[in-house]
């Protein structure tokens, strides 16, 4: 006599098998950008190719490298010769590198675009999950792959919701809350899965950003055009959360250091942030503009 739960388990396995068959041959273009962290990059690429094989999908990877001085280049060329390796200037940051990778892939034929951070380790069923849930929400939607902490299992990266009409750029963290994909206003850029047709309509990876804000701009631009962003029902991989120590959010460092950090490329560079606020901040854009600089003046203890 079968043990309790076996029929359900067999049904799930049959459903997964059907999804793998339906996704066989699906073409996915993956864009990444790296600076050092070769061990993380190795694990990320390993997990990506395993997930693609599990889904029966065909992937092409474009990776920009901002003049790393570790073993990243040798690693990619030795272990992942199929990756299109694009060296870029050492002053290139995340958003610039991702835009460059996107531009390198213009003209290629693929059905989906996947943004992937090199500190993400994908689950073996992640692409199966992304394809199935992208079909569920439709080809006019962005799908964000949520990530969990490798030790605690808590959600570390997912998406964001806007703060409403009076504070549209006061973003709050969005996490999956149901057994179906959860709507949100904008993605976090670690794992973002987009049908090619929609990406083309949005103009591809946002230009004009250096590091931060590009992922938010992508989601908000989609929202302006009537498209929706969703979170996967469960995490598709692991990614540790970035530490705020030493950044503008760290109240344990001197005020002058926080101010330098908040106006830096990795914070809210004033010109780029001003343009972002003017486009997406509505009539109270000025209040949104000054908020991070005001917060940098308020101590926040990390201990």
PDB file of C-alpha atoms in Angstrom:
ATOM      1  CA  UNK A   1       0.000   0.000   0.000  1.00  0.00           C
ATOM      2  CA  UNK A   2       1.552   3.391  -0.962  1.00  0.00           C
ATOM      3  CA  UNK A   3       2.666   5.719   1.793  1.00  0.00           C
ATOM      4  CA  UNK A   4       0.614   8.844   2.449  1.00  0.00           C
ATOM      5  CA  UNK A   5       1.658  11.628   0.064  1.00  0.00           C
ATOM      6  CA  UNK A   6       3.026   9.370  -2.695  1.00  0.00           C
ATOM      7  CA  UNK A   7       0.201  10.082  -5.215  1.00  0.00           C
ATOM      8  CA  UNK A   8       0.655  13.823  -4.667  1.00  0.00           C
ATOM      9  CA  UNK A   9       4.404  13.479  -5.054  1.00  0.00           C
ATOM     10  CA  UNK A  10       3.977  11.509  -8.290  1.00  0.00           C
ATOM     11  CA  UNK A  11       1.574  14.144  -9.579  1.00  0.00           C
ATOM     12  CA  UNK A  12       4.115  16.880  -8.891  1.00  0.00           C
ATOM     13  CA  UNK A  13       6.831  14.880 -10.652  1.00  0.00           C
ATOM     14  CA  UNK A  14       4.530  14.348 -13.666  1.00  0.00           C
ATOM     15  CA  UNK A  15       3.765  18.081 -13.763  1.00  0.00           C
ATOM     16  CA  UNK A  16       7.463  18.944 -13.604  1.00  0.00           C
ATOM     17  CA  UNK A  17       8.167  16.477 -16.407  1.00  0.00           C
ATOM     18  CA  UNK A  18       5.438  18.074 -18.544  1.00  0.00           C
ATOM     19  CA  UNK A  19       6.899  21.539 -17.918  1.00  0.00           C
ATOM     20  CA  UNK A  20      10.383  20.333 -18.891  1.00  0.00           C
ATOM     21  CA  UNK A  21       9.008  18.852 -22.125  1.00  0.00           C
ATOM     22  CA  UNK A  22       7.090  22.039 -22.942  1.00  0.00           C
ATOM     23  CA  UNK A  23      10.190  24.177 -22.329  1.00  0.00           C
ATOM     24  CA  UNK A  24      12.531  21.979 -24.374  1.00  0.00           C
ATOM     25  CA  UNK A  25      14.467  24.133 -26.804  1.00  0.00           C
ATOM     26  CA  UNK A  26      13.322  27.439 -25.320  1.00  0.00           C
ATOM     27  CA  UNK A  27      16.039  30.016 -25.974  1.00  0.00           C
ATOM     28  CA  UNK A  28      17.128  32.221 -23.074  1.00  0.00           C
ATOM     29  CA  UNK A  29      19.710  34.970 -23.218  1.00  0.00           C
ATOM     30  CA  UNK A  30      21.481  35.599 -19.900  1.00  0.00           C
ATOM     31  CA  UNK A  31      23.226  38.891 -19.150  1.00  0.00           C
ATOM     32  CA  UNK A  32      25.680  39.293 -16.281  1.00  0.00           C
ATOM     33  CA  UNK A  33      28.395  41.695 -15.182  1.00  0.00           C
ATOM     34  CA  UNK A  34      31.260  40.924 -12.808  1.00  0.00           C
ATOM     35  CA  UNK A  35      34.109  42.509 -10.929  1.00  0.00           C
ATOM     36  CA  UNK A  36      36.308  39.965  -9.138  1.00  0.00           C
ATOM     37  CA  UNK A  37      34.438  37.377  -7.005  1.00  0.00           C
ATOM     38  CA  UNK A  38      35.551  34.524  -9.262  1.00  0.00           C
ATOM     39  CA  UNK A  39      34.454  31.810  -6.806  1.00  0.00           C
ATOM     40  CA  UNK A  40      30.928  33.217  -6.671  1.00  0.00           C
ATOM     41  CA  UNK A  41      30.912  33.539 -10.454  1.00  0.00           C
ATOM     42  CA  UNK A  42      31.968  29.897 -10.815  1.00  0.00           C
ATOM     43  CA  UNK A  43      29.143  28.687  -8.551  1.00  0.00           C
ATOM     44  CA  UNK A  44      26.649  30.951 -10.299  1.00  0.00           C
ATOM     45  CA  UNK A  45      27.520  29.762 -13.801  1.00  0.00           C
ATOM     46  CA  UNK A  46      27.617  26.126 -12.683  1.00  0.00           C
ATOM     47  CA  UNK A  47      24.142  26.451 -11.197  1.00  0.00           C
ATOM     48  CA  UNK A  48      22.849  28.275 -14.296  1.00  0.00           C
ATOM     49  CA  UNK A  49      23.953  25.554 -16.696  1.00  0.00           C
ATOM     50  CA  UNK A  50      22.567  22.833 -14.410  1.00  0.00           C
ATOM     51  CA  UNK A  51      19.217  24.649 -14.223  1.00  0.00           C
ATOM     52  CA  UNK A  52      19.123  25.086 -18.000  1.00  0.00           C
ATOM     53  CA  UNK A  53      19.820  21.381 -18.514  1.00  0.00           C
ATOM     54  CA  UNK A  54      17.058  20.477 -16.052  1.00  0.00           C
ATOM     55  CA  UNK A  55      14.622  22.651 -18.017  1.00  0.00           C
ATOM     56  CA  UNK A  56      15.816  21.466 -21.403  1.00  0.00           C
ATOM     57  CA  UNK A  57      16.417  25.110 -22.319  1.00  0.00           C
ATOM     58  CA  UNK A  58      19.047  26.562 -24.611  1.00  0.00           C
ATOM     59  CA  UNK A  59      20.982  29.450 -23.068  1.00  0.00           C
ATOM     60  CA  UNK A  60      23.495  31.979 -24.314  1.00  0.00           C
ATOM     61  CA  UNK A  61      25.428  33.919 -21.689  1.00  0.00           C
ATOM     62  CA  UNK A  62      26.926  37.374 -22.173  1.00  0.00           C
ATOM     63  CA  UNK A  63      29.213  38.413 -19.322  1.00  0.00           C
ATOM     64  CA  UNK A  64      30.890  41.802 -19.023  1.00  0.00           C
ATOM     65  CA  UNK A  65      34.005  41.963 -16.852  1.00  0.00           C
ATOM     66  CA  UNK A  66      35.113  45.303 -15.405  1.00  0.00           C
ATOM     67  CA  UNK A  67      38.848  44.549 -15.529  1.00  0.00           C
ATOM     68  CA  UNK A  68      38.900  42.027 -12.717  1.00  0.00           C
ATOM     69  CA  UNK A  69      42.294  41.321 -11.198  1.00  0.00           C
ATOM     70  CA  UNK A  70      41.456  37.873  -9.863  1.00  0.00           C
ATOM     71  CA  UNK A  71      40.974  34.559 -11.693  1.00  0.00           C
ATOM     72  CA  UNK A  72      37.595  35.397 -13.257  1.00  0.00           C
ATOM     73  CA  UNK A  73      38.789  35.643 -16.863  1.00  0.00           C
ATOM     74  CA  UNK A  74      40.792  32.409 -16.698  1.00  0.00           C
ATOM     75  CA  UNK A  75      37.878  30.678 -14.990  1.00  0.00           C
ATOM     76  CA  UNK A  76      35.364  31.669 -17.642  1.00  0.00           C
ATOM     77  CA  UNK A  77      37.627  30.825 -20.556  1.00  0.00           C
ATOM     78  CA  UNK A  78      38.632  27.447 -19.084  1.00  0.00           C
ATOM     79  CA  UNK A  79      35.379  26.150 -17.614  1.00  0.00           C
ATOM     80  CA  UNK A  80      32.695  28.039 -19.540  1.00  0.00           C
ATOM     81  CA  UNK A  81      34.034  28.543 -23.088  1.00  0.00           C
ATOM     82  CA  UNK A  82      30.506  29.049 -24.398  1.00  0.00           C
ATOM     83  CA  UNK A  83      30.146  32.281 -22.419  1.00  0.00           C
ATOM     84  CA  UNK A  84      30.567  35.442 -24.477  1.00  0.00           C
ATOM     85  CA  UNK A  85      33.185  37.275 -22.431  1.00  0.00           C
ATOM     86  CA  UNK A  86      33.197  41.057 -22.868  1.00  0.00           C
ATOM     87  CA  UNK A  87      35.951  43.054 -21.120  1.00  0.00           C
ATOM     88  CA  UNK A  88      34.960  46.605 -20.189  1.00  0.00           C
ATOM     89  CA  UNK A  89      36.611  49.541 -18.464  1.00  0.00           C
ATOM     90  CA  UNK A  90      37.513  49.180 -14.778  1.00  0.00           C
ATOM     91  CA  UNK A  91      35.310  52.186 -13.964  1.00  0.00           C
ATOM     92  CA  UNK A  92      32.217  50.283 -15.148  1.00  0.00           C
ATOM     93  CA  UNK A  93      29.602  49.630 -12.464  1.00  0.00           C
ATOM     94  CA  UNK A  94      26.682  47.194 -12.335  1.00  0.00           C
ATOM     95  CA  UNK A  95      24.059  49.034 -14.390  1.00  0.00           C
ATOM     96  CA  UNK A  96      26.611  50.119 -17.005  1.00  0.00           C
ATOM     97  CA  UNK A  97      27.928  46.576 -17.306  1.00  0.00           C
ATOM     98  CA  UNK A  98      24.456  45.098 -17.627  1.00  0.00           C
ATOM     99  CA  UNK A  99      23.479  47.613 -20.299  1.00  0.00           C
ATOM    100  CA  UNK A 100      26.663  46.763 -22.219  1.00  0.00           C
ATOM    101  CA  UNK A 101      25.857  43.038 -21.991  1.00  0.00           C
ATOM    102  CA  UNK A 102      22.342  43.743 -23.224  1.00  0.00           C
ATOM    103  CA  UNK A 103      23.662  45.753 -26.188  1.00  0.00           C
ATOM    104  CA  UNK A 104      26.028  42.906 -27.092  1.00  0.00           C
ATOM    105  CA  UNK A 105      23.031  40.600 -27.420  1.00  0.00           C
ATOM    106  CA  UNK A 106      20.896  42.838 -29.639  1.00  0.00           C
ATOM    107  CA  UNK A 107      19.961  40.977 -32.786  1.00  0.00           C
ATOM    108  CA  UNK A 108      20.238  37.502 -31.299  1.00  0.00           C
ATOM    109  CA  UNK A 109      17.156  35.312 -31.423  1.00  0.00           C
ATOM    110  CA  UNK A 110      15.866  34.241 -28.041  1.00  0.00           C
ATOM    111  CA  UNK A 111      12.496  34.085 -26.370  1.00  0.00           C
ATOM    112  CA  UNK A 112      13.445  35.290 -22.901  1.00  0.00           C
ATOM    113  CA  UNK A 113      16.005  37.533 -21.261  1.00  0.00           C
ATOM    114  CA  UNK A 114      17.420  36.677 -17.841  1.00  0.00           C
ATOM    115  CA  UNK A 115      19.293  39.201 -15.708  1.00  0.00           C
ATOM    116  CA  UNK A 116      21.514  37.341 -13.268  1.00  0.00           C
ATOM    117  CA  UNK A 117      23.823  38.575 -10.510  1.00  0.00           C
ATOM    118  CA  UNK A 118      26.992  36.561 -10.085  1.00  0.00           C
ATOM    119  CA  UNK A 119      26.417  36.131  -6.331  1.00  0.00           C
ATOM    120  CA  UNK A 120      23.244  34.101  -6.969  1.00  0.00           C
ATOM    121  CA  UNK A 121      23.357  30.306  -6.881  1.00  0.00           C
ATOM    122  CA  UNK A 122      20.309  29.030  -8.724  1.00  0.00           C
ATOM    123  CA  UNK A 123      18.332  25.957  -7.694  1.00  0.00           C
ATOM    124  CA  UNK A 124      18.338  23.107 -10.198  1.00  0.00           C
ATOM    125  CA  UNK A 125      14.614  23.676 -10.890  1.00  0.00           C
ATOM    126  CA  UNK A 126      14.859  27.474 -11.090  1.00  0.00           C
ATOM    127  CA  UNK A 127      14.486  27.825 -14.851  1.00  0.00           C
ATOM    128  CA  UNK A 128      11.668  25.278 -14.890  1.00  0.00           C
ATOM    129  CA  UNK A 129       9.974  27.455 -12.280  1.00  0.00           C
ATOM    130  CA  UNK A 130      10.657  30.728 -14.112  1.00  0.00           C
ATOM    131  CA  UNK A 131       9.309  29.389 -17.389  1.00  0.00           C
ATOM    132  CA  UNK A 132       6.183  27.902 -15.808  1.00  0.00           C
ATOM    133  CA  UNK A 133       5.338  31.031 -13.827  1.00  0.00           C
ATOM    134  CA  UNK A 134       6.135  33.345 -16.729  1.00  0.00           C
ATOM    135  CA  UNK A 135       3.585  31.392 -18.753  1.00  0.00           C
ATOM    136  CA  UNK A 136       1.157  31.748 -15.863  1.00  0.00           C
ATOM    137  CA  UNK A 137       1.402  35.554 -15.628  1.00  0.00           C
ATOM    138  CA  UNK A 138       1.632  36.040 -19.393  1.00  0.00           C
ATOM    139  CA  UNK A 139       4.086  37.364 -21.940  1.00  0.00           C
ATOM    140  CA  UNK A 140       3.351  40.999 -21.034  1.00  0.00           C
ATOM    141  CA  UNK A 141       4.789  40.672 -17.513  1.00  0.00           C
ATOM    142  CA  UNK A 142       8.181  40.804 -15.794  1.00  0.00           C
ATOM    143  CA  UNK A 143       8.935  37.929 -13.414  1.00  0.00           C
ATOM    144  CA  UNK A 144      11.319  38.421 -10.485  1.00  0.00           C
ATOM    145  CA  UNK A 145      13.071  35.363  -9.118  1.00  0.00           C
ATOM    146  CA  UNK A 146      13.129  35.731  -5.341  1.00  0.00           C
ATOM    147  CA  UNK A 147      16.288  34.707  -3.476  1.00  0.00           C
ATOM    148  CA  UNK A 148      16.772  33.233  -0.004  1.00  0.00           C
ATOM    149  CA  UNK A 149      19.614  33.324   2.494  1.00  0.00           C
ATOM    150  CA  UNK A 150      21.760  30.178   2.117  1.00  0.00           C
ATOM    151  CA  UNK A 151      21.810  29.629   5.886  1.00  0.00           C
ATOM    152  CA  UNK A 152      18.489  30.849   7.287  1.00  0.00           C
ATOM    153  CA  UNK A 153      16.265  30.360   4.248  1.00  0.00           C
ATOM    154  CA  UNK A 154      14.767  33.827   4.748  1.00  0.00           C
ATOM    155  CA  UNK A 155      13.977  35.894   1.642  1.00  0.00           C
ATOM    156  CA  UNK A 156      16.874  38.274   0.946  1.00  0.00           C
ATOM    157  CA  UNK A 157      16.006  39.712  -2.469  1.00  0.00           C
ATOM    158  CA  UNK A 158      12.697  39.987  -4.284  1.00  0.00           C
ATOM    159  CA  UNK A 159      10.914  43.169  -5.359  1.00  0.00           C
ATOM    160  CA  UNK A 160       9.648  46.535  -4.198  1.00  0.00           C
ATOM    161  CA  UNK A 161       6.349  48.342  -3.803  1.00  0.00           C
ATOM    162  CA  UNK A 162       5.916  52.085  -4.154  1.00  0.00           C
ATOM    163  CA  UNK A 163       4.834  54.168  -1.204  1.00  0.00           C
ATOM    164  CA  UNK A 164       1.637  55.554  -2.673  1.00  0.00           C
ATOM    165  CA  UNK A 165       0.604  58.848  -4.242  1.00  0.00           C
ATOM    166  CA  UNK A 166       2.250  61.094  -1.656  1.00  0.00           C
ATOM    167  CA  UNK A 167       5.472  59.075  -1.371  1.00  0.00           C
ATOM    168  CA  UNK A 168       5.794  57.179  -4.670  1.00  0.00           C
ATOM    169  CA  UNK A 169       9.541  56.621  -4.302  1.00  0.00           C
ATOM    170  CA  UNK A 170       9.469  55.489  -0.670  1.00  0.00           C
ATOM    171  CA  UNK A 171       9.939  51.837  -1.623  1.00  0.00           C
ATOM    172  CA  UNK A 172       9.064  48.954   0.679  1.00  0.00           C
ATOM    173  CA  UNK A 173      10.330  45.391   0.386  1.00  0.00           C
ATOM    174  CA  UNK A 174       7.877  43.040  -1.357  1.00  0.00           C
ATOM    175  CA  UNK A 175       7.878  39.290  -0.757  1.00  0.00           C
ATOM    176  CA  UNK A 176       5.721  36.418  -2.084  1.00  0.00           C
ATOM    177  CA  UNK A 177       2.456  36.141  -0.151  1.00  0.00           C
ATOM    178  CA  UNK A 178       0.447  33.464  -1.931  1.00  0.00           C
ATOM    179  CA  UNK A 179       0.669  30.235  -3.906  1.00  0.00           C
ATOM    180  CA  UNK A 180       0.529  32.194  -7.156  1.00  0.00           C
ATOM    181  CA  UNK A 181       2.940  34.883  -8.428  1.00  0.00           C
ATOM    182  CA  UNK A 182       2.621  38.041  -6.316  1.00  0.00           C
ATOM    183  CA  UNK A 183       2.338  41.459  -8.020  1.00  0.00           C
ATOM    184  CA  UNK A 184       4.847  44.165  -7.073  1.00  0.00           C
ATOM    185  CA  UNK A 185       5.851  47.527  -8.508  1.00  0.00           C
ATOM    186  CA  UNK A 186       9.511  46.974  -9.397  1.00  0.00           C
ATOM    187  CA  UNK A 187      12.123  44.210  -9.345  1.00  0.00           C
ATOM    188  CA  UNK A 188      15.331  43.803  -7.474  1.00  0.00           C
ATOM    189  CA  UNK A 189      17.853  43.108 -10.203  1.00  0.00           C
ATOM    190  CA  UNK A 190      19.385  39.841  -8.962  1.00  0.00           C
ATOM    191  CA  UNK A 191      17.165  37.492 -10.989  1.00  0.00           C
ATOM    192  CA  UNK A 192      14.829  39.089 -13.531  1.00  0.00           C
ATOM    193  CA  UNK A 193      13.076  37.060 -16.246  1.00  0.00           C
ATOM    194  CA  UNK A 194      11.517  38.944 -19.156  1.00  0.00           C
ATOM    195  CA  UNK A 195       9.899  37.817 -22.408  1.00  0.00           C
ATOM    196  CA  UNK A 196      11.965  39.228 -25.262  1.00  0.00           C
ATOM    197  CA  UNK A 197       8.976  40.947 -26.853  1.00  0.00           C
ATOM    198  CA  UNK A 198       8.262  42.904 -23.674  1.00  0.00           C
ATOM    199  CA  UNK A 199      11.926  43.771 -23.165  1.00  0.00           C
ATOM    200  CA  UNK A 200      12.016  45.218 -26.668  1.00  0.00           C
ATOM    201  CA  UNK A 201       8.958  47.350 -25.949  1.00  0.00           C
ATOM    202  CA  UNK A 202      10.660  48.721 -22.829  1.00  0.00           C
ATOM    203  CA  UNK A 203      13.855  49.582 -24.685  1.00  0.00           C
ATOM    204  CA  UNK A 204      15.967  46.904 -23.046  1.00  0.00           C
ATOM    205  CA  UNK A 205      18.106  47.317 -19.968  1.00  0.00           C
ATOM    206  CA  UNK A 206      17.765  50.968 -18.860  1.00  0.00           C
ATOM    207  CA  UNK A 207      20.441  53.341 -20.082  1.00  0.00           C
ATOM    208  CA  UNK A 208      21.743  56.376 -18.178  1.00  0.00           C
ATOM    209  CA  UNK A 209      22.375  54.572 -14.861  1.00  0.00           C
ATOM    210  CA  UNK A 210      25.757  53.622 -13.452  1.00  0.00           C
ATOM    211  CA  UNK A 211      25.049  51.233 -10.565  1.00  0.00           C
ATOM    212  CA  UNK A 212      21.795  51.529  -8.605  1.00  0.00           C
ATOM    213  CA  UNK A 213      18.247  52.435  -9.705  1.00  0.00           C
ATOM    214  CA  UNK A 214      18.236  50.719 -13.111  1.00  0.00           C
ATOM    215  CA  UNK A 215      16.186  47.765 -11.846  1.00  0.00           C
ATOM    216  CA  UNK A 216      13.656  50.113 -10.224  1.00  0.00           C
ATOM    217  CA  UNK A 217      13.474  52.206 -13.395  1.00  0.00           C
ATOM    218  CA  UNK A 218      12.789  49.078 -15.455  1.00  0.00           C
ATOM    219  CA  UNK A 219       9.825  48.105 -13.294  1.00  0.00           C
ATOM    220  CA  UNK A 220       8.443  51.631 -13.050  1.00  0.00           C
ATOM    221  CA  UNK A 221       8.754  52.124 -16.803  1.00  0.00           C
ATOM    222  CA  UNK A 222       6.865  48.880 -17.346  1.00  0.00           C
ATOM    223  CA  UNK A 223       4.194  50.079 -14.931  1.00  0.00           C
ATOM    224  CA  UNK A 224       3.835  53.385 -16.810  1.00  0.00           C
ATOM    225  CA  UNK A 225       3.121  51.398 -19.968  1.00  0.00           C
ATOM    226  CA  UNK A 226       0.542  49.165 -18.289  1.00  0.00           C
ATOM    227  CA  UNK A 227       2.711  46.089 -17.728  1.00  0.00           C
ATOM    228  CA  UNK A 228       2.976  44.207 -14.429  1.00  0.00           C
ATOM    229  CA  UNK A 229       5.864  42.818 -12.393  1.00  0.00           C
ATOM    230  CA  UNK A 230       5.435  39.612 -10.367  1.00  0.00           C
ATOM    231  CA  UNK A 231       7.450  37.698  -7.785  1.00  0.00           C
ATOM    232  CA  UNK A 232       7.947  33.948  -8.047  1.00  0.00           C
ATOM    233  CA  UNK A 233       5.973  32.014  -5.463  1.00  0.00           C
ATOM    234  CA  UNK A 234       9.115  30.620  -3.856  1.00  0.00           C
ATOM    235  CA  UNK A 235      12.818  31.369  -4.058  1.00  0.00           C
ATOM    236  CA  UNK A 236      14.671  30.244  -7.178  1.00  0.00           C
ATOM    237  CA  UNK A 237      18.102  30.295  -5.558  1.00  0.00           C
ATOM    238  CA  UNK A 238      20.304  31.589  -2.770  1.00  0.00           C
ATOM    239  CA  UNK A 239      21.967  34.976  -2.351  1.00  0.00           C
ATOM    240  CA  UNK A 240      23.319  36.523   0.832  1.00  0.00           C
ATOM    241  CA  UNK A 241      22.126  40.024   1.614  1.00  0.00           C
ATOM    242  CA  UNK A 242      24.623  42.860   1.166  1.00  0.00           C
ATOM    243  CA  UNK A 243      26.039  44.281   4.394  1.00  0.00           C
ATOM    244  CA  UNK A 244      25.194  47.944   5.085  1.00  0.00           C
ATOM    245  CA  UNK A 245      28.307  48.443   7.225  1.00  0.00           C
ATOM    246  CA  UNK A 246      30.469  51.200   5.828  1.00  0.00           C
ATOM    247  CA  UNK A 247      27.673  52.557   3.624  1.00  0.00           C
ATOM    248  CA  UNK A 248      25.520  55.680   3.948  1.00  0.00           C
ATOM    249  CA  UNK A 249      22.973  53.645   5.947  1.00  0.00           C
ATOM    250  CA  UNK A 250      25.523  52.803   8.643  1.00  0.00           C
ATOM    251  CA  UNK A 251      25.102  55.064  11.667  1.00  0.00           C
ATOM    252  CA  UNK A 252      28.340  53.766  13.164  1.00  0.00           C
ATOM    253  CA  UNK A 253      30.519  55.696  10.743  1.00  0.00           C
ATOM    254  CA  UNK A 254      31.192  59.442  10.736  1.00  0.00           C
ATOM    255  CA  UNK A 255      28.604  61.774   9.216  1.00  0.00           C
ATOM    256  CA  UNK A 256      31.077  63.011   6.598  1.00  0.00           C
ATOM    257  CA  UNK A 257      31.680  59.419   5.462  1.00  0.00           C
ATOM    258  CA  UNK A 258      27.943  58.774   5.201  1.00  0.00           C
ATOM    259  CA  UNK A 259      27.484  61.890   3.082  1.00  0.00           C
ATOM    260  CA  UNK A 260      30.338  60.875   0.760  1.00  0.00           C
ATOM    261  CA  UNK A 261      28.774  57.430   0.465  1.00  0.00           C
ATOM    262  CA  UNK A 262      25.224  58.594  -0.244  1.00  0.00           C
ATOM    263  CA  UNK A 263      26.306  60.846  -3.138  1.00  0.00           C
ATOM    264  CA  UNK A 264      28.698  58.237  -4.572  1.00  0.00           C
ATOM    265  CA  UNK A 265      28.073  55.974  -7.561  1.00  0.00           C
ATOM    266  CA  UNK A 266      26.850  53.189  -5.269  1.00  0.00           C
ATOM    267  CA  UNK A 267      24.510  55.522  -3.385  1.00  0.00           C
ATOM    268  CA  UNK A 268      22.328  58.220  -4.917  1.00  0.00           C
ATOM    269  CA  UNK A 269      24.506  60.271  -7.286  1.00  0.00           C
ATOM    270  CA  UNK A 270      22.637  63.599  -7.377  1.00  0.00           C
ATOM    271  CA  UNK A 271      22.259  64.075 -11.132  1.00  0.00           C
ATOM    272  CA  UNK A 272      21.104  60.529 -11.849  1.00  0.00           C
ATOM    273  CA  UNK A 273      18.841  60.503  -8.784  1.00  0.00           C
ATOM    274  CA  UNK A 274      17.332  63.870  -9.773  1.00  0.00           C
ATOM    275  CA  UNK A 275      16.444  62.567 -13.244  1.00  0.00           C
ATOM    276  CA  UNK A 276      14.937  59.438 -11.712  1.00  0.00           C
ATOM    277  CA  UNK A 277      12.835  61.489  -9.287  1.00  0.00           C
ATOM    278  CA  UNK A 278      11.612  63.853 -12.000  1.00  0.00           C
ATOM    279  CA  UNK A 279      10.465  60.940 -14.157  1.00  0.00           C
ATOM    280  CA  UNK A 280       8.872  58.765 -11.489  1.00  0.00           C
ATOM    281  CA  UNK A 281       8.378  60.953  -8.402  1.00  0.00           C
ATOM    282  CA  UNK A 282       5.270  62.856  -9.417  1.00  0.00           C
ATOM    283  CA  UNK A 283       4.444  66.333  -8.083  1.00  0.00           C
ATOM    284  CA  UNK A 284       6.382  65.734  -4.855  1.00  0.00           C
ATOM    285  CA  UNK A 285       9.581  64.698  -6.646  1.00  0.00           C
ATOM    286  CA  UNK A 286      11.674  67.174  -4.661  1.00  0.00           C
ATOM    287  CA  UNK A 287      10.723  65.510  -1.369  1.00  0.00           C
ATOM    288  CA  UNK A 288      11.748  62.138  -2.805  1.00  0.00           C
ATOM    289  CA  UNK A 289      15.003  63.664  -3.993  1.00  0.00           C
ATOM    290  CA  UNK A 290      16.115  64.978  -0.597  1.00  0.00           C
ATOM    291  CA  UNK A 291      14.986  61.919   1.410  1.00  0.00           C
ATOM    292  CA  UNK A 292      18.138  59.716   1.100  1.00  0.00           C
ATOM    293  CA  UNK A 293      20.432  62.653   1.821  1.00  0.00           C
ATOM    294  CA  UNK A 294      18.401  63.529   4.891  1.00  0.00           C
ATOM    295  CA  UNK A 295      18.506  59.901   6.028  1.00  0.00           C
ATOM    296  CA  UNK A 296      22.291  59.888   5.682  1.00  0.00           C
ATOM    297  CA  UNK A 297      22.406  62.569   8.361  1.00  0.00           C
ATOM    298  CA  UNK A 298      20.402  60.436  10.823  1.00  0.00           C
ATOM    299  CA  UNK A 299      22.484  57.848  12.679  1.00  0.00           C
ATOM    300  CA  UNK A 300      21.424  54.224  12.319  1.00  0.00           C
ATOM    301  CA  UNK A 301      23.280  51.779  14.522  1.00  0.00           C
ATOM    302  CA  UNK A 302      24.187  48.416  13.010  1.00  0.00           C
ATOM    303  CA  UNK A 303      24.867  46.680  16.330  1.00  0.00           C
TER     304      UNK A 303
END
